[in-house]
PDB file of N, CA and C in Angstrom:
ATOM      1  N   UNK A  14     -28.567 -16.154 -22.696  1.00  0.00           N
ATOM      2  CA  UNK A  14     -28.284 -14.834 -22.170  1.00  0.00           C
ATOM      3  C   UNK A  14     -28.548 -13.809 -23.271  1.00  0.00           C
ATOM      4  N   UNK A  15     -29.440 -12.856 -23.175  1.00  0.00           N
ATOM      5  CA  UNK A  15     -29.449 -11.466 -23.933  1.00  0.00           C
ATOM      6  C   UNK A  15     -28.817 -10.820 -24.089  1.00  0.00           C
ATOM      7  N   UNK A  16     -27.950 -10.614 -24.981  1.00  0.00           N
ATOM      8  CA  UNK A  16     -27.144  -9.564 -25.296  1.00  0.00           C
ATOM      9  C   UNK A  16     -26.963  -8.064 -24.781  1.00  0.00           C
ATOM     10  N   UNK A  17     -26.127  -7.509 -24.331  1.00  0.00           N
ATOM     11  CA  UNK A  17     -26.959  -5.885 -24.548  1.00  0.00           C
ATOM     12  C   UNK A  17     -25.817  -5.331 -26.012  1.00  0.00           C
ATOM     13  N   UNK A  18     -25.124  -6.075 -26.709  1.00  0.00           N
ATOM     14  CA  UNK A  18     -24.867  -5.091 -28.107  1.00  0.00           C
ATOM     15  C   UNK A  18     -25.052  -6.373 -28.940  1.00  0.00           C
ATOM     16  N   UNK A  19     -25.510  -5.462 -30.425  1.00  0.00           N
ATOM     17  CA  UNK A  19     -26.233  -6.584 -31.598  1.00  0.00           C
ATOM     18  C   UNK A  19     -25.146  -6.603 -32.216  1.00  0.00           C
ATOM     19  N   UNK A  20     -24.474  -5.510 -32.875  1.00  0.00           N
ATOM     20  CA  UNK A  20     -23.668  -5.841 -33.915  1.00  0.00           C
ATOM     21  C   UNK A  20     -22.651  -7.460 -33.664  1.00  0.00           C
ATOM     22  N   UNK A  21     -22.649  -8.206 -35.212  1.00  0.00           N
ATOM     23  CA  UNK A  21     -21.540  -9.322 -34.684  1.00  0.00           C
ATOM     24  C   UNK A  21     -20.250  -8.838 -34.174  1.00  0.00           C
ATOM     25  N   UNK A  22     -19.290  -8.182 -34.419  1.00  0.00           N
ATOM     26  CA  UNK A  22     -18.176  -7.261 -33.788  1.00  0.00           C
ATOM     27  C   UNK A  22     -18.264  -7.531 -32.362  1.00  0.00           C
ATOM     28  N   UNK A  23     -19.263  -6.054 -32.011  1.00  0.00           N
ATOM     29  CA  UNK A  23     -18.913  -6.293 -30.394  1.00  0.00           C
ATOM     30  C   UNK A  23     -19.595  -7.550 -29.932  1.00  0.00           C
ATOM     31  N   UNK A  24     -20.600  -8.130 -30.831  1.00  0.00           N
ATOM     32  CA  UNK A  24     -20.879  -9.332 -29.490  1.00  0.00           C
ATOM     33  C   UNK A  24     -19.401 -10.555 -29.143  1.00  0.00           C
ATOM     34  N   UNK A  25     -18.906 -10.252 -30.612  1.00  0.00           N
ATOM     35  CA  UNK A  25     -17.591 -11.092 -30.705  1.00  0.00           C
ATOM     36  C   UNK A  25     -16.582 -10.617 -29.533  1.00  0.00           C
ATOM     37  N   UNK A  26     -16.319  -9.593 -29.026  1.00  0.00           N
ATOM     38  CA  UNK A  26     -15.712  -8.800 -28.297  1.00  0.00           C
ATOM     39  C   UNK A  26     -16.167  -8.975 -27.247  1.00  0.00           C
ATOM     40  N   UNK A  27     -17.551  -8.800 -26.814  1.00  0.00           N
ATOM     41  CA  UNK A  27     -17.846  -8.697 -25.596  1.00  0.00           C
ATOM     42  C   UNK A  27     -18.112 -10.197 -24.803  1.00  0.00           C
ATOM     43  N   UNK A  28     -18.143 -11.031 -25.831  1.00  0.00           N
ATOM     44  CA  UNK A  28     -18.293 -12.509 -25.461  1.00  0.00           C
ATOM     45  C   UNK A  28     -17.224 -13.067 -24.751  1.00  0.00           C
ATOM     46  N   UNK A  29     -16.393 -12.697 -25.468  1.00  0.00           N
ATOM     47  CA  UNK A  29     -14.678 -13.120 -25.034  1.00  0.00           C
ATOM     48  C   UNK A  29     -14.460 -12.423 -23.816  1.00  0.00           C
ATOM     49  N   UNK A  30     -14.270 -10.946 -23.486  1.00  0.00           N
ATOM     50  CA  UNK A  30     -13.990 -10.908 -22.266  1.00  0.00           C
ATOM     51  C   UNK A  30     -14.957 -11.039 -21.257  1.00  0.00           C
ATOM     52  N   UNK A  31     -16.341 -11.250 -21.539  1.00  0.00           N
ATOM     53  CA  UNK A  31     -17.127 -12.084 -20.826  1.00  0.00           C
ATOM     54  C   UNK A  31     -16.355 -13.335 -19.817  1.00  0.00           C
ATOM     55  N   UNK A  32     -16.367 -14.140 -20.977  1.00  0.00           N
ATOM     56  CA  UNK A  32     -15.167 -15.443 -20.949  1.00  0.00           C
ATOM     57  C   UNK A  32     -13.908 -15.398 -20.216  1.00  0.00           C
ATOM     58  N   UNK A  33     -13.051 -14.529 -20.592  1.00  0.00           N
ATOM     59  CA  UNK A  33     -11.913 -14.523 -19.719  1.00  0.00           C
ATOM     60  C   UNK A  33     -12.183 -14.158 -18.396  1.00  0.00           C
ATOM     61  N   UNK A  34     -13.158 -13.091 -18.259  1.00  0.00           N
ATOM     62  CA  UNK A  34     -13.198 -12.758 -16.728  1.00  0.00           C
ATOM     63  C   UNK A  34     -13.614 -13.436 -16.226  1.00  0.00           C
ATOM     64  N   UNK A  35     -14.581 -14.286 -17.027  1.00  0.00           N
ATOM     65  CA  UNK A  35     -14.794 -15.652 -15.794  1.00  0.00           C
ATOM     66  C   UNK A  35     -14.265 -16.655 -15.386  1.00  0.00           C
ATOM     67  N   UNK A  36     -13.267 -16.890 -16.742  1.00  0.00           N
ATOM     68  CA  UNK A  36     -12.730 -17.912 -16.191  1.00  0.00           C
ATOM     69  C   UNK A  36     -11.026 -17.049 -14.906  1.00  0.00           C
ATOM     70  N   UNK A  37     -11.107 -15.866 -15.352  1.00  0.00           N
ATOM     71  CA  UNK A  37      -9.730 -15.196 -14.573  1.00  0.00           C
ATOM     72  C   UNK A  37     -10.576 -15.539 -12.677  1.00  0.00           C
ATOM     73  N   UNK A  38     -11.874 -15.193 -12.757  1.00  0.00           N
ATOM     74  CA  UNK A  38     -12.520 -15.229 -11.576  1.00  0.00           C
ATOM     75  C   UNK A  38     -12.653 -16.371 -10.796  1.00  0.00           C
ATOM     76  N   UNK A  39     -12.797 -17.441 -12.242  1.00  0.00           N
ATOM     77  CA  UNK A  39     -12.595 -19.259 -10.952  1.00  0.00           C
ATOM     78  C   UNK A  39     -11.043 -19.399 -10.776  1.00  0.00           C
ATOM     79  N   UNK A  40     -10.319 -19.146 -11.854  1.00  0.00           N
ATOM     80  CA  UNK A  40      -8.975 -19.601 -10.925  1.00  0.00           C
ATOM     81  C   UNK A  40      -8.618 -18.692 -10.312  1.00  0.00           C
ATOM     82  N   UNK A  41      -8.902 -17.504  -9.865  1.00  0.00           N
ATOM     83  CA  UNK A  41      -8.631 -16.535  -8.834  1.00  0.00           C
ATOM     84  C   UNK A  41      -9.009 -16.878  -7.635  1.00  0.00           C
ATOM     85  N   UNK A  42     -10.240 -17.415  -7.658  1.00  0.00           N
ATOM     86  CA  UNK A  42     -11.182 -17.749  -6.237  1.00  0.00           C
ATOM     87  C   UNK A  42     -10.485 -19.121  -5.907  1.00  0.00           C
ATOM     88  N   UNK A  43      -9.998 -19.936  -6.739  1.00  0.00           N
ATOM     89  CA  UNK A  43      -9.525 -21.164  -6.787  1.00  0.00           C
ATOM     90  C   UNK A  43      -8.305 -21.233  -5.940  1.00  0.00           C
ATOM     91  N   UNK A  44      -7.604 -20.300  -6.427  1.00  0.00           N
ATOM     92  CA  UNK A  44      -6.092 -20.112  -5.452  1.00  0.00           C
ATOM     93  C   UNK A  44      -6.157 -19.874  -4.331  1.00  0.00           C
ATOM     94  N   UNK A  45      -7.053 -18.398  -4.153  1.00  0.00           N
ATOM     95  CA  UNK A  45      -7.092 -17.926  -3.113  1.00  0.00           C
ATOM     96  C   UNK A  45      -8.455 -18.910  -2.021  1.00  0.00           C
ATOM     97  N   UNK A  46      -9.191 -19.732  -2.239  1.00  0.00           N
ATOM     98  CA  UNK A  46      -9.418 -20.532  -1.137  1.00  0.00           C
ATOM     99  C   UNK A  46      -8.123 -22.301  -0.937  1.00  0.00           C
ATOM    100  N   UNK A  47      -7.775 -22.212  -2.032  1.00  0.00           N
ATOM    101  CA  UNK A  47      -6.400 -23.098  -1.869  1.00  0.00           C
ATOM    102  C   UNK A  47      -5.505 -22.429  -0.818  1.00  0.00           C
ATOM    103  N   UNK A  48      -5.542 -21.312  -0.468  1.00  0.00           N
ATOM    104  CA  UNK A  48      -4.391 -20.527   0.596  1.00  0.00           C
ATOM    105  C   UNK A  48      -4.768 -20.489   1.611  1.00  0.00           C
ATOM    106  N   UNK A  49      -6.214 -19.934   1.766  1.00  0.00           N
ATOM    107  CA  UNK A  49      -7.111 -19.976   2.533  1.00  0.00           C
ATOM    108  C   UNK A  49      -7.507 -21.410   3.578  1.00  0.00           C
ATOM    109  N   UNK A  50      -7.826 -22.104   2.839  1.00  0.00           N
ATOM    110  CA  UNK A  50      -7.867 -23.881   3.783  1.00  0.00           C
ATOM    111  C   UNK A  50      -6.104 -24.149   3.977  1.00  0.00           C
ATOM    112  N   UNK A  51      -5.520 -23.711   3.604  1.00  0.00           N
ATOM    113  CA  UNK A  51      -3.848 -24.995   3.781  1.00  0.00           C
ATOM    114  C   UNK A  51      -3.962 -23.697   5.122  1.00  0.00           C
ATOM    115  N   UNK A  52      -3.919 -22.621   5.185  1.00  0.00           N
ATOM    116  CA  UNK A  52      -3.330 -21.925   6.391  1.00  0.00           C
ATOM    117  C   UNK A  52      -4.625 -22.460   8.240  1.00  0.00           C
ATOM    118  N   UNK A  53      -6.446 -22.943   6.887  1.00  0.00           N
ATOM    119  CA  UNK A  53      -6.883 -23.213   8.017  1.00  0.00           C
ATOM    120  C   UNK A  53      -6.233 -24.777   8.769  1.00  0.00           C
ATOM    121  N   UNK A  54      -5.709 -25.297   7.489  1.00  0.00           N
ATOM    122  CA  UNK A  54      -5.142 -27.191   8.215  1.00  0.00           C
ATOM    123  C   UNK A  54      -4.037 -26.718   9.035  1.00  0.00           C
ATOM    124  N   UNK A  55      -3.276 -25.701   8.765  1.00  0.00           N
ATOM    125  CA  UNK A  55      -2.414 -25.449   9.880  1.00  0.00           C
ATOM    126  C   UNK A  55      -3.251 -25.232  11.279  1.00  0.00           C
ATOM    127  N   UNK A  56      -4.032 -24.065  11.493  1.00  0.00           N
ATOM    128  CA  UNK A  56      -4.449 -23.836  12.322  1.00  0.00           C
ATOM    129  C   UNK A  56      -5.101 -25.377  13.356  1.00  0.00           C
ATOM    130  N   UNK A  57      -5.662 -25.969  12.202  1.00  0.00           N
ATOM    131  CA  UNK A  57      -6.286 -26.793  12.790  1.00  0.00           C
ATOM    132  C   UNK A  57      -5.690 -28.329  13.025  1.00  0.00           C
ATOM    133  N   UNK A  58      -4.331 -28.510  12.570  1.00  0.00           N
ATOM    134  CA  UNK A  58      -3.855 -29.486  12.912  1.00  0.00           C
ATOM    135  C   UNK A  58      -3.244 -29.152  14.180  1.00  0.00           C
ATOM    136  N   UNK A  59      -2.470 -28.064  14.575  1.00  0.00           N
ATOM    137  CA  UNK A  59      -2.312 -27.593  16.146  1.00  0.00           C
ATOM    138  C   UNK A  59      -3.428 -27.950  17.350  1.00  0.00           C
ATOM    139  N   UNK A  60      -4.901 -27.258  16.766  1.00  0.00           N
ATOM    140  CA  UNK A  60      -5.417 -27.534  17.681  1.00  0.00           C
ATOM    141  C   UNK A  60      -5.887 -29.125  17.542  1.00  0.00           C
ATOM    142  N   UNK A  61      -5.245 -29.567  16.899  1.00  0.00           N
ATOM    143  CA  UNK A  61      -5.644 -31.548  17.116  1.00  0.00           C
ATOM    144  C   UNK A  61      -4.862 -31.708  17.826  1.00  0.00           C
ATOM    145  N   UNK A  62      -3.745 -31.152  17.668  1.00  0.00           N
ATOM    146  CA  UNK A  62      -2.061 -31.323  18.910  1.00  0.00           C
ATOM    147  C   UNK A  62      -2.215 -31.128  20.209  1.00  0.00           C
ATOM    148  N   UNK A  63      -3.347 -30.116  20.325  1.00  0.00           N
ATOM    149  CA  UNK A  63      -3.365 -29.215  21.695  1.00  0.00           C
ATOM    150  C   UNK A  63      -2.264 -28.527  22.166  1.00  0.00           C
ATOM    151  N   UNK A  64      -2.097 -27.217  21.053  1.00  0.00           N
ATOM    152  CA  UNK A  64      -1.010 -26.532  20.604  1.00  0.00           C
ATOM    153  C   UNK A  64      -1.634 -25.265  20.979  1.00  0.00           C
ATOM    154  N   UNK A  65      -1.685 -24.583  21.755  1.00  0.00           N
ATOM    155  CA  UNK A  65      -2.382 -23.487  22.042  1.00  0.00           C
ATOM    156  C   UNK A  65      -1.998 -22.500  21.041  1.00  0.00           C
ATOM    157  N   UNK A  66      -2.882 -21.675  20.204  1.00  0.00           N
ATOM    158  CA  UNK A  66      -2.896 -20.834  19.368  1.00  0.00           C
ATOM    159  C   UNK A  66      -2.685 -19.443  19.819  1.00  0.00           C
ATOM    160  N   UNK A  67      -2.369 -18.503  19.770  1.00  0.00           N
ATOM    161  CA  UNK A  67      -2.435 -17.134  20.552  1.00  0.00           C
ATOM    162  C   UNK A  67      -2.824 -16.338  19.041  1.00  0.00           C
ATOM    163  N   UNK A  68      -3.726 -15.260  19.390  1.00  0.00           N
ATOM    164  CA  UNK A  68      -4.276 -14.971  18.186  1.00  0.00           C
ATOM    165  C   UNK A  68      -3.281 -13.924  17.710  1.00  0.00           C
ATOM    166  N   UNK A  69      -2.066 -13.763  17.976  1.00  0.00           N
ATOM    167  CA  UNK A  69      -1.375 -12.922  16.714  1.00  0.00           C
ATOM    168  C   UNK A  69      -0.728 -14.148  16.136  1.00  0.00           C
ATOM    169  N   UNK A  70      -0.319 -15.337  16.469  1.00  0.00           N
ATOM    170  CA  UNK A  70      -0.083 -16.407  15.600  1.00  0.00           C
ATOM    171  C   UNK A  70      -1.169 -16.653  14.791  1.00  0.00           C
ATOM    172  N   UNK A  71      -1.876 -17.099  15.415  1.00  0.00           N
ATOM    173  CA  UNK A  71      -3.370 -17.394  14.204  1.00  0.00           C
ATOM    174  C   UNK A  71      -3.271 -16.411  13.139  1.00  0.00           C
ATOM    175  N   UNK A  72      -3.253 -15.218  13.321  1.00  0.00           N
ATOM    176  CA  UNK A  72      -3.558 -13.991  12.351  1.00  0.00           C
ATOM    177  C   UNK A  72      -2.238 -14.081  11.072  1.00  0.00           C
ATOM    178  N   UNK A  73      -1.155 -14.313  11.695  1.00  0.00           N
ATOM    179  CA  UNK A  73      -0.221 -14.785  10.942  1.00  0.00           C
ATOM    180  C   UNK A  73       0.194 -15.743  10.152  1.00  0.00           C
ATOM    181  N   UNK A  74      -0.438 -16.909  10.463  1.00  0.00           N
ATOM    182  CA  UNK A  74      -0.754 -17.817   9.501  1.00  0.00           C
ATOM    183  C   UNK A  74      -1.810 -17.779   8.582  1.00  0.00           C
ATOM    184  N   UNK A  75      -3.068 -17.302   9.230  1.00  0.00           N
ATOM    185  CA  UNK A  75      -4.823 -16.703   8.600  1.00  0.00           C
ATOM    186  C   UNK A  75      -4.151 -15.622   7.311  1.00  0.00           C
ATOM    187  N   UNK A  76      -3.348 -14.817   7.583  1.00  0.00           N
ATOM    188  CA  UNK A  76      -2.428 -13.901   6.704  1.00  0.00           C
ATOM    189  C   UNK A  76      -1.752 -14.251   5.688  1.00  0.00           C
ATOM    190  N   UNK A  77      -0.986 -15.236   5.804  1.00  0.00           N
ATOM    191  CA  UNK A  77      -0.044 -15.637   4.992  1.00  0.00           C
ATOM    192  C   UNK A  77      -0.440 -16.032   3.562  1.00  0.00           C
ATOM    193  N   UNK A  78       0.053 -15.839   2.344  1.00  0.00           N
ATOM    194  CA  UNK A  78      -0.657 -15.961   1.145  1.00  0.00           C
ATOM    195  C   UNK A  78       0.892 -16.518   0.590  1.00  0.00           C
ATOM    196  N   UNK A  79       1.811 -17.099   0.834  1.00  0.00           N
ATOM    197  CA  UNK A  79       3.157 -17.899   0.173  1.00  0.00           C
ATOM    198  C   UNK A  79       2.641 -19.639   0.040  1.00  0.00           C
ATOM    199  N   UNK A  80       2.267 -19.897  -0.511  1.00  0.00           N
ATOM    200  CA  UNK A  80       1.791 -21.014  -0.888  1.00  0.00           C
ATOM    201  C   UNK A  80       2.843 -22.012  -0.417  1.00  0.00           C
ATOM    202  N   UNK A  81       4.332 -22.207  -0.617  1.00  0.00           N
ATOM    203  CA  UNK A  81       5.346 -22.920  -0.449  1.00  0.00           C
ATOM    204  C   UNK A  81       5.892 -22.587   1.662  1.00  0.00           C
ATOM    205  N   UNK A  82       5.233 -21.530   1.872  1.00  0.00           N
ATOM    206  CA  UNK A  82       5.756 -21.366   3.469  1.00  0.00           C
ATOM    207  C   UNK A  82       4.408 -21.921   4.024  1.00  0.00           C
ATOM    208  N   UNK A  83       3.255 -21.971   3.301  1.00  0.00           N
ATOM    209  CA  UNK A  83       1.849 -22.278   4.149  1.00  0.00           C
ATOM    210  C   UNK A  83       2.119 -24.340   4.034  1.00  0.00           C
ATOM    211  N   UNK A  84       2.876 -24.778   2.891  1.00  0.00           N
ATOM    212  CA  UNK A  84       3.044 -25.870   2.629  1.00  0.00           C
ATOM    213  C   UNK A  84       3.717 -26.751   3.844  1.00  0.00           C
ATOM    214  N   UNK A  85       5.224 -25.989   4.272  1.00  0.00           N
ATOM    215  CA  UNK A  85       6.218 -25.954   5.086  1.00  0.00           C
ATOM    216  C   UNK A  85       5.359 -26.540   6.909  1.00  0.00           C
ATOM    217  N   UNK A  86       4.949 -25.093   7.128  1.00  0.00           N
ATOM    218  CA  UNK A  86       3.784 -25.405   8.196  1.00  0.00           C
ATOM    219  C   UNK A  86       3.125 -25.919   8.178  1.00  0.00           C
ATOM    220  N   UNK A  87       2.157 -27.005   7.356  1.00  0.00           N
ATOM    221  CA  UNK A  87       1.610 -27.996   7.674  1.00  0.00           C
ATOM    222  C   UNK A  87       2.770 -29.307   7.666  1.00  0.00           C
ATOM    223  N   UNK A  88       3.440 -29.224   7.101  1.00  0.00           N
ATOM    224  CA  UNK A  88       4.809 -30.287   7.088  1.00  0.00           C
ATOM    225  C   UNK A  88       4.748 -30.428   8.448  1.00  0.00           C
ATOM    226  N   UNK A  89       5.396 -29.329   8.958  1.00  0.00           N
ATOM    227  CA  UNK A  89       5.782 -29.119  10.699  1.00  0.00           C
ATOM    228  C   UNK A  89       4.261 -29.051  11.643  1.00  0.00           C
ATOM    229  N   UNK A  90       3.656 -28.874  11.310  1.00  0.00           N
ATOM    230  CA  UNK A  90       2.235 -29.024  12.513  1.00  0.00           C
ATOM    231  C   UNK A  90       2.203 -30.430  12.667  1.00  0.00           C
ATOM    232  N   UNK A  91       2.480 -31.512  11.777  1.00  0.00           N
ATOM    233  CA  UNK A  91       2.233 -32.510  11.868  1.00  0.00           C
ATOM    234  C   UNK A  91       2.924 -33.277  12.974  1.00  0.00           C
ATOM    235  N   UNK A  92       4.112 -32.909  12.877  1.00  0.00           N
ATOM    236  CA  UNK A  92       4.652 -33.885  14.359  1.00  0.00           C
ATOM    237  C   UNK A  92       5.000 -32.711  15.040  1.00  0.00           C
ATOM    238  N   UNK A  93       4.922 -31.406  15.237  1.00  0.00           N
ATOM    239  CA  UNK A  93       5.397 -30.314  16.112  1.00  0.00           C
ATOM    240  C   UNK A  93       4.827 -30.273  17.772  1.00  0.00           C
ATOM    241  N   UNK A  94       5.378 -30.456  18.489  1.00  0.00           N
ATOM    242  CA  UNK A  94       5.153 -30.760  19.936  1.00  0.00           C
ATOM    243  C   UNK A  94       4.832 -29.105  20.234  1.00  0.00           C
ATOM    244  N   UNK A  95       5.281 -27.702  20.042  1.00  0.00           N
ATOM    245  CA  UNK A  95       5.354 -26.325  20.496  1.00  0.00           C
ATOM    246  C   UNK A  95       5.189 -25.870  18.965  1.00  0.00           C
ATOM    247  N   UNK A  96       4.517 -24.292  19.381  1.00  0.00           N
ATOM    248  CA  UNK A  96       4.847 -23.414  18.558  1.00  0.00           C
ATOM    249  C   UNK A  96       6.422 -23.080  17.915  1.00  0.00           C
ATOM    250  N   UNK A  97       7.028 -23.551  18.278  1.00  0.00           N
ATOM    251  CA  UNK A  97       8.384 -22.615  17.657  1.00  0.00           C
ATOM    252  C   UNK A  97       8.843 -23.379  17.011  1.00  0.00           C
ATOM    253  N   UNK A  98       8.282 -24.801  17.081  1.00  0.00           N
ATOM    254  CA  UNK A  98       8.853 -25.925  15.944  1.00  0.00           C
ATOM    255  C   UNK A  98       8.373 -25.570  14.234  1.00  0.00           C
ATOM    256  N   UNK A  99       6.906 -25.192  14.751  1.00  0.00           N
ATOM    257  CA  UNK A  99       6.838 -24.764  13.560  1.00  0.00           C
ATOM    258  C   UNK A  99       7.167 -23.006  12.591  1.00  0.00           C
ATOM    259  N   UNK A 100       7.759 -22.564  13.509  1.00  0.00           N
ATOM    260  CA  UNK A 100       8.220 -21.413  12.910  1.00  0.00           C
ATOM    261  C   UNK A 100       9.757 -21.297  12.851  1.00  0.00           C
ATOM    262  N   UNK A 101      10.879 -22.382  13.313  1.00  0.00           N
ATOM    263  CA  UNK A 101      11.789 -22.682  13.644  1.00  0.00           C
ATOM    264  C   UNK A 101      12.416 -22.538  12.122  1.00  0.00           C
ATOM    265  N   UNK A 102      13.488 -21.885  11.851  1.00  0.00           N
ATOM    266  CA  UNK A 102      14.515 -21.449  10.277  1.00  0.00           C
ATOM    267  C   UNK A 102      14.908 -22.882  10.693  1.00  0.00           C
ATOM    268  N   UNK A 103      14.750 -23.311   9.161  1.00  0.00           N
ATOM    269  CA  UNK A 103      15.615 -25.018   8.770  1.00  0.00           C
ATOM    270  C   UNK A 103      17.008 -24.725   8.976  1.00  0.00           C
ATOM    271  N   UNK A 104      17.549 -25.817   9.464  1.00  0.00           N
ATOM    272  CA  UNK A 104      18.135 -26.132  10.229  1.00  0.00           C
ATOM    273  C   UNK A 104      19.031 -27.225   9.302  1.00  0.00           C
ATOM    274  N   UNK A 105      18.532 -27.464   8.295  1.00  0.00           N
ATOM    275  CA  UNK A 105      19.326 -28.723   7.646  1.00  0.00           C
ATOM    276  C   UNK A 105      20.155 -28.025   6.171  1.00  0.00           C
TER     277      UNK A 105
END
């Protein structure tokens, strides 16, 4: 890669946050398609159920960015017979 500054200084400088932003950019993209697929296995373990989706549910799960509540809902899609099982406040 060509530089665009010579001095050693800024290339020292500009190398590094080169560096960080890229690497800030894979684990950024990293998380956010980690949120992204767990909310689509929700979606899509329902429709393995034949769980009819209504699209302000969809949008609400498609929405959701809590990593530990997107976790929860696939817990519950898995044996959930209805929608409300899986949105149902624990109970235990």
């Amino acid at each position: 890669m060509e530089w665009p500054v010579y001095s050693p200084f800024a290339k020292a400088h500009f190398s590094r946050g080169y560096v960080e932003g890229y690497i800030d950019g894979i684990v950024g993209n990293h998380d956010e398609r980690l949120i992204k697929a767990m909310a689509e296995a929700v979606v899509k373990v329902l429709d393995i159920h034949e769980i009819t989706v209504p699209q302000d549910v969809r949008d609400r799960i498609t929405q959701c960015t809590d990593h530990d509540q997107l976790t929860q809902w696939i817990n519950r899609a898995c044996t959930a017979k209805t929608l409300d099982e899986i949105f149902a406040p624990n109970t235990a």
